[in-house]
Amino acid sequence: MSNYDYGKVAVLLGGRSAEREISLESGKAVLDALRRRGVNAHPFDPAEQPMEALRQQGFERVHIALHGRYGEDGTVQGALELMELPYTGSGVMASALAMDKWRTKLLWQAAGINTPRYALLDARSDFDVVVKELGLPLIVKPSREGSTIGLTKVTAARDLPAAYELAARHDMMVLAEQFIEGMELTAAILADTALPLVRIQTAGDLYDYQAKYISDDTRYFCPSGLSAVLEREIQVQALNAHKILGCEGWGRVDVMLDKSGKAYFLETNTSPGMTSHSLVPMAAKAAGISFDELVLRILELAHVG
């Protein structure tokens, strides 16, 4: 498809979620890449103007660079479908499911995808029982937030109530999850292909918001250094985990590999970051795909419903 076939393209960025600042960065990078390729692309921030303005302003295709709620959870996707505007990434149902870590786990467990053991927490939960069942350390996080916002690694039982309170500020649905010690990996998905795995090494013991977006001490390895057989096995499982949720277009599946070599699938991101620290562009580069080409390929995969 040549560039002029795309028509007037809106890059959705910013938005109303807790990940607004990262989305603005991603959106600017995407916008710049499209313009370098001659695409008639323009920024559109849904926090600053109503979605129906997309139609009024004559947009013909939408590249979603929003992260988190009201961008990655099916709400924007539904609005775009009502307007019959082709958009990038997964559809309404897959976006909503992938944003909900609990329901993601339910589907993965039903399909035989290995994921860490967990418990749903609320104000009435018996935290001592949770610690007994999942062991320490454990991870506490909101079920429907991204970028590790509201996430805590709990190493002592006495800290669990405070971790729950922090997560509950972001979402009334809170997950306590078995902590998997080992190697952190991510599998970028483009169309029906899993790109080379990226191995993540943090200065601390957690790949949190600081490590993801601020720290210059986080190290990334692509190629990952895994054996070809193990890498391929994880790529196949990641692609399967992505498809089970109904995801399409592109995305990123996060994985932990424990010390025995067993892979645990954590979550799927349907609108991953596209910043200078981001992982999908890193994996694409290792596969011989430049940033600009990656952005263009994602746009080519835009669909309605």
Short mmCIF file of N, CA and C in Angstrom, two decimals, residues 101-186:
data_model
loop_
_atom_site.label_atom_id
_atom_site.label_comp_id
_atom_site.label_asym_id
_atom_site.label_seq_id
_atom_site.Cartn_x
_atom_site.Cartn_y
_atom_site.Cartn_z
N LYS A 101 -6.40 -8.01 33.81
CA LYS A 101 -5.44 -9.08 34.05
C LYS A 101 -6.09 -10.33 34.64
N TRP A 102 -7.16 -10.16 35.43
CA TRP A 102 -7.84 -11.32 36.00
C TRP A 102 -8.52 -12.15 34.91
N ARG A 103 -9.27 -11.49 34.05
CA ARG A 103 -9.98 -12.23 33.00
C ARG A 103 -9.01 -12.80 31.96
N THR A 104 -7.91 -12.11 31.75
CA THR A 104 -6.85 -12.67 30.91
C THR A 104 -6.39 -14.01 31.48
N LYS A 105 -6.14 -14.03 32.79
CA LYS A 105 -5.68 -15.26 33.44
C LYS A 105 -6.72 -16.38 33.32
N LEU A 106 -7.99 -16.04 33.49
CA LEU A 106 -9.04 -17.06 33.40
C LEU A 106 -9.02 -17.73 32.02
N LEU A 107 -8.91 -16.92 30.98
CA LEU A 107 -8.89 -17.47 29.62
C LEU A 107 -7.62 -18.27 29.37
N TRP A 108 -6.49 -17.74 29.82
CA TRP A 108 -5.24 -18.47 29.62
C TRP A 108 -5.23 -19.80 30.35
N GLN A 109 -5.73 -19.79 31.58
CA GLN A 109 -5.78 -21.05 32.33
C GLN A 109 -6.65 -22.07 31.62
N ALA A 110 -7.79 -21.62 31.09
CA ALA A 110 -8.71 -22.52 30.38
C ALA A 110 -8.06 -23.10 29.13
N ALA A 111 -7.14 -22.32 28.54
CA ALA A 111 -6.50 -22.76 27.29
C ALA A 111 -5.15 -23.44 27.52
N GLY A 112 -4.76 -23.58 28.79
CA GLY A 112 -3.50 -24.26 29.10
C GLY A 112 -2.26 -23.39 28.99
N ILE A 113 -2.44 -22.05 28.99
CA ILE A 113 -1.29 -21.14 28.99
C ILE A 113 -0.85 -20.94 30.44
N ASN A 114 0.41 -21.19 30.73
CA ASN A 114 0.90 -21.12 32.10
C ASN A 114 1.00 -19.66 32.57
N THR A 115 0.39 -19.37 33.72
CA THR A 115 0.41 -18.02 34.28
C THR A 115 0.56 -18.14 35.79
N PRO A 116 1.19 -17.17 36.45
CA PRO A 116 1.40 -17.28 37.90
C PRO A 116 0.08 -17.45 38.67
N ARG A 117 0.15 -18.20 39.78
CA ARG A 117 -1.02 -18.36 40.65
C ARG A 117 -1.39 -17.01 41.24
N TYR A 118 -2.64 -16.85 41.60
CA TYR A 118 -3.10 -15.53 42.03
C TYR A 118 -4.30 -15.65 42.97
N ALA A 119 -4.66 -14.53 43.57
CA ALA A 119 -5.88 -14.41 44.36
C ALA A 119 -6.44 -13.01 44.13
N LEU A 120 -7.76 -12.91 44.05
CA LEU A 120 -8.41 -11.60 43.98
C LEU A 120 -8.53 -11.06 45.39
N LEU A 121 -8.19 -9.80 45.59
CA LEU A 121 -8.25 -9.19 46.91
C LEU A 121 -9.38 -8.17 46.99
N ASP A 122 -9.99 -8.08 48.17
CA ASP A 122 -10.86 -6.95 48.48
C ASP A 122 -10.68 -6.61 49.96
N ALA A 123 -11.42 -5.65 50.44
CA ALA A 123 -11.23 -5.18 51.82
C ALA A 123 -11.50 -6.26 52.86
N ARG A 124 -12.27 -7.30 52.47
CA ARG A 124 -12.61 -8.38 53.42
C ARG A 124 -11.67 -9.58 53.31
N SER A 125 -10.69 -9.52 52.44
CA SER A 125 -9.79 -10.66 52.23
C SER A 125 -9.01 -10.99 53.50
N ASP A 126 -8.78 -12.27 53.71
CA ASP A 126 -7.92 -12.73 54.80
C ASP A 126 -6.49 -12.75 54.24
N PHE A 127 -5.74 -11.70 54.54
CA PHE A 127 -4.41 -11.55 53.94
C PHE A 127 -3.45 -12.66 54.39
N ASP A 128 -3.65 -13.17 55.58
CA ASP A 128 -2.78 -14.25 56.06
C ASP A 128 -2.96 -15.51 55.21
N VAL A 129 -4.20 -15.77 54.83
CA VAL A 129 -4.48 -16.93 53.97
C VAL A 129 -3.86 -16.74 52.59
N VAL A 130 -3.95 -15.51 52.08
CA VAL A 130 -3.37 -15.20 50.77
C VAL A 130 -1.86 -15.45 50.78
N VAL A 131 -1.20 -14.99 51.84
CA VAL A 131 0.25 -15.20 51.96
C VAL A 131 0.57 -16.68 52.06
N LYS A 132 -0.24 -17.40 52.80
CA LYS A 132 -0.01 -18.84 52.95
C LYS A 132 -0.16 -19.57 51.61
N GLU A 133 -1.14 -19.15 50.82
CA GLU A 133 -1.40 -19.83 49.55
C GLU A 133 -0.39 -19.46 48.46
N LEU A 134 0.01 -18.20 48.40
CA LEU A 134 0.86 -17.74 47.31
C LEU A 134 2.33 -17.65 47.69
N GLY A 135 2.61 -17.61 49.00
CA GLY A 135 3.99 -17.48 49.46
C GLY A 135 4.48 -16.05 49.33
N LEU A 136 5.68 -15.83 49.82
CA LEU A 136 6.34 -14.52 49.73
C LEU A 136 7.66 -14.68 49.00
N PRO A 137 8.10 -13.66 48.27
CA PRO A 137 7.37 -12.42 48.00
C PRO A 137 6.20 -12.66 47.06
N LEU A 138 5.31 -11.68 46.97
CA LEU A 138 4.23 -11.72 45.99
C LEU A 138 4.03 -10.33 45.41
N ILE A 139 3.32 -10.29 44.30
CA ILE A 139 3.05 -9.03 43.61
C ILE A 139 1.59 -8.64 43.82
N VAL A 140 1.36 -7.39 44.16
CA VAL A 140 -0.01 -6.87 44.28
C VAL A 140 -0.17 -5.76 43.24
N LYS A 141 -1.24 -5.84 42.45
CA LYS A 141 -1.42 -4.83 41.40
C LYS A 141 -2.89 -4.67 41.04
N PRO A 142 -3.25 -3.48 40.53
CA PRO A 142 -4.60 -3.30 40.03
C PRO A 142 -4.82 -4.23 38.83
N SER A 143 -6.02 -4.77 38.69
CA SER A 143 -6.28 -5.68 37.58
C SER A 143 -6.34 -4.95 36.25
N ARG A 144 -6.74 -3.66 36.29
CA ARG A 144 -6.97 -2.95 35.02
C ARG A 144 -6.19 -1.65 34.92
N GLU A 145 -4.89 -1.72 35.20
CA GLU A 145 -3.99 -0.60 34.97
C GLU A 145 -2.78 -1.12 34.20
N GLY A 146 -2.02 -0.20 33.61
CA GLY A 146 -0.82 -0.58 32.89
C GLY A 146 0.40 0.12 33.45
N SER A 147 1.55 -0.16 32.82
CA SER A 147 2.82 0.48 33.19
C SER A 147 3.19 0.29 34.66
N THR A 148 2.75 -0.81 35.26
CA THR A 148 3.01 -1.18 36.66
C THR A 148 2.52 -0.10 37.64
N ILE A 149 1.59 0.74 37.22
CA ILE A 149 1.02 1.76 38.11
C ILE A 149 0.26 1.06 39.24
N GLY A 150 0.54 1.45 40.49
CA GLY A 150 -0.14 0.85 41.64
C GLY A 150 0.39 -0.52 42.03
N LEU A 151 1.51 -0.93 41.45
CA LEU A 151 2.07 -2.26 41.71
C LEU A 151 3.07 -2.23 42.86
N THR A 152 3.03 -3.28 43.70
CA THR A 152 3.96 -3.41 44.82
C THR A 152 4.48 -4.85 44.89
N LYS A 153 5.77 -4.98 45.15
CA LYS A 153 6.33 -6.29 45.49
C LYS A 153 6.31 -6.40 47.00
N VAL A 154 5.56 -7.36 47.52
CA VAL A 154 5.39 -7.52 48.97
C VAL A 154 6.34 -8.62 49.46
N THR A 155 7.24 -8.26 50.36
CA THR A 155 8.20 -9.24 50.88
C THR A 155 7.90 -9.66 52.32
N ALA A 156 7.02 -8.91 53.00
CA ALA A 156 6.64 -9.23 54.38
C ALA A 156 5.12 -9.17 54.50
N ALA A 157 4.54 -10.13 55.21
CA ALA A 157 3.08 -10.22 55.32
C ALA A 157 2.47 -8.93 55.86
N ARG A 158 3.16 -8.25 56.72
CA ARG A 158 2.61 -7.03 57.33
C ARG A 158 2.43 -5.91 56.30
N ASP A 159 3.11 -6.02 55.16
CA ASP A 159 3.02 -4.97 54.14
C ASP A 159 1.89 -5.19 53.14
N LEU A 160 1.23 -6.34 53.23
CA LEU A 160 0.19 -6.66 52.25
C LEU A 160 -1.01 -5.70 52.30
N PRO A 161 -1.53 -5.35 53.50
CA PRO A 161 -2.67 -4.42 53.54
C PRO A 161 -2.37 -3.08 52.86
N ALA A 162 -1.18 -2.53 53.09
CA ALA A 162 -0.81 -1.25 52.49
C ALA A 162 -0.70 -1.38 50.96
N ALA A 163 -0.16 -2.52 50.49
CA ALA A 163 -0.05 -2.76 49.05
C ALA A 163 -1.43 -2.85 48.42
N TYR A 164 -2.35 -3.51 49.15
CA TYR A 164 -3.72 -3.60 48.66
C TYR A 164 -4.34 -2.20 48.55
N GLU A 165 -4.16 -1.39 49.59
CA GLU A 165 -4.73 -0.04 49.59
C GLU A 165 -4.21 0.79 48.41
N LEU A 166 -2.92 0.68 48.12
CA LEU A 166 -2.34 1.41 47.01
C LEU A 166 -2.97 0.98 45.68
N ALA A 167 -3.06 -0.33 45.47
CA ALA A 167 -3.63 -0.84 44.22
C ALA A 167 -5.10 -0.46 44.10
N ALA A 168 -5.83 -0.51 45.23
CA ALA A 168 -7.27 -0.23 45.22
C ALA A 168 -7.57 1.23 44.89
N ARG A 169 -6.58 2.11 45.05
CA ARG A 169 -6.78 3.50 44.65
C ARG A 169 -6.92 3.63 43.14
N HIS A 170 -6.37 2.66 42.42
CA HIS A 170 -6.39 2.70 40.95
C HIS A 170 -7.50 1.83 40.36
N ASP A 171 -7.94 0.81 41.11
CA ASP A 171 -8.94 -0.12 40.58
C ASP A 171 -9.56 -0.88 41.75
N MET A 172 -10.88 -1.05 41.71
CA MET A 172 -11.52 -1.79 42.81
C MET A 172 -11.22 -3.29 42.69
N MET A 173 -10.74 -3.72 41.53
CA MET A 173 -10.34 -5.12 41.38
C MET A 173 -8.82 -5.22 41.52
N VAL A 174 -8.37 -5.92 42.56
CA VAL A 174 -6.94 -6.01 42.87
C VAL A 174 -6.49 -7.47 42.86
N LEU A 175 -5.34 -7.71 42.26
CA LEU A 175 -4.77 -9.05 42.18
C LEU A 175 -3.54 -9.18 43.08
N ALA A 176 -3.48 -10.29 43.81
CA ALA A 176 -2.22 -10.71 44.44
C ALA A 176 -1.72 -11.86 43.58
N GLU A 177 -0.45 -11.83 43.23
CA GLU A 177 0.07 -12.80 42.28
C GLU A 177 1.38 -13.41 42.77
N GLN A 178 1.53 -14.70 42.56
CA GLN A 178 2.76 -15.41 42.87
C GLN A 178 3.94 -14.69 42.20
N PHE A 179 5.00 -14.45 42.95
CA PHE A 179 6.19 -13.81 42.39
C PHE A 179 7.07 -14.88 41.73
N ILE A 180 7.39 -14.66 40.48
CA ILE A 180 8.25 -15.59 39.75
C ILE A 180 9.65 -14.99 39.69
N GLU A 181 10.59 -15.65 40.30
CA GLU A 181 11.98 -15.18 40.27
C GLU A 181 12.66 -15.77 39.05
N GLY A 182 13.31 -14.92 38.29
CA GLY A 182 13.99 -15.43 37.10
C GLY A 182 14.21 -14.34 36.08
N MET A 183 14.10 -14.70 34.82
CA MET A 183 14.43 -13.81 33.71
C MET A 183 13.16 -13.15 33.17
N GLU A 184 13.21 -11.83 33.01
CA GLU A 184 12.07 -11.10 32.47
C GLU A 184 12.24 -10.97 30.96
N LEU A 185 11.20 -11.38 30.22
CA LEU A 185 11.23 -11.36 28.76
C LEU A 185 9.97 -10.70 28.24
N THR A 186 10.04 -10.23 27.00
CA THR A 186 8.83 -9.76 26.36
C THR A 186 8.84 -10.18 24.90
#
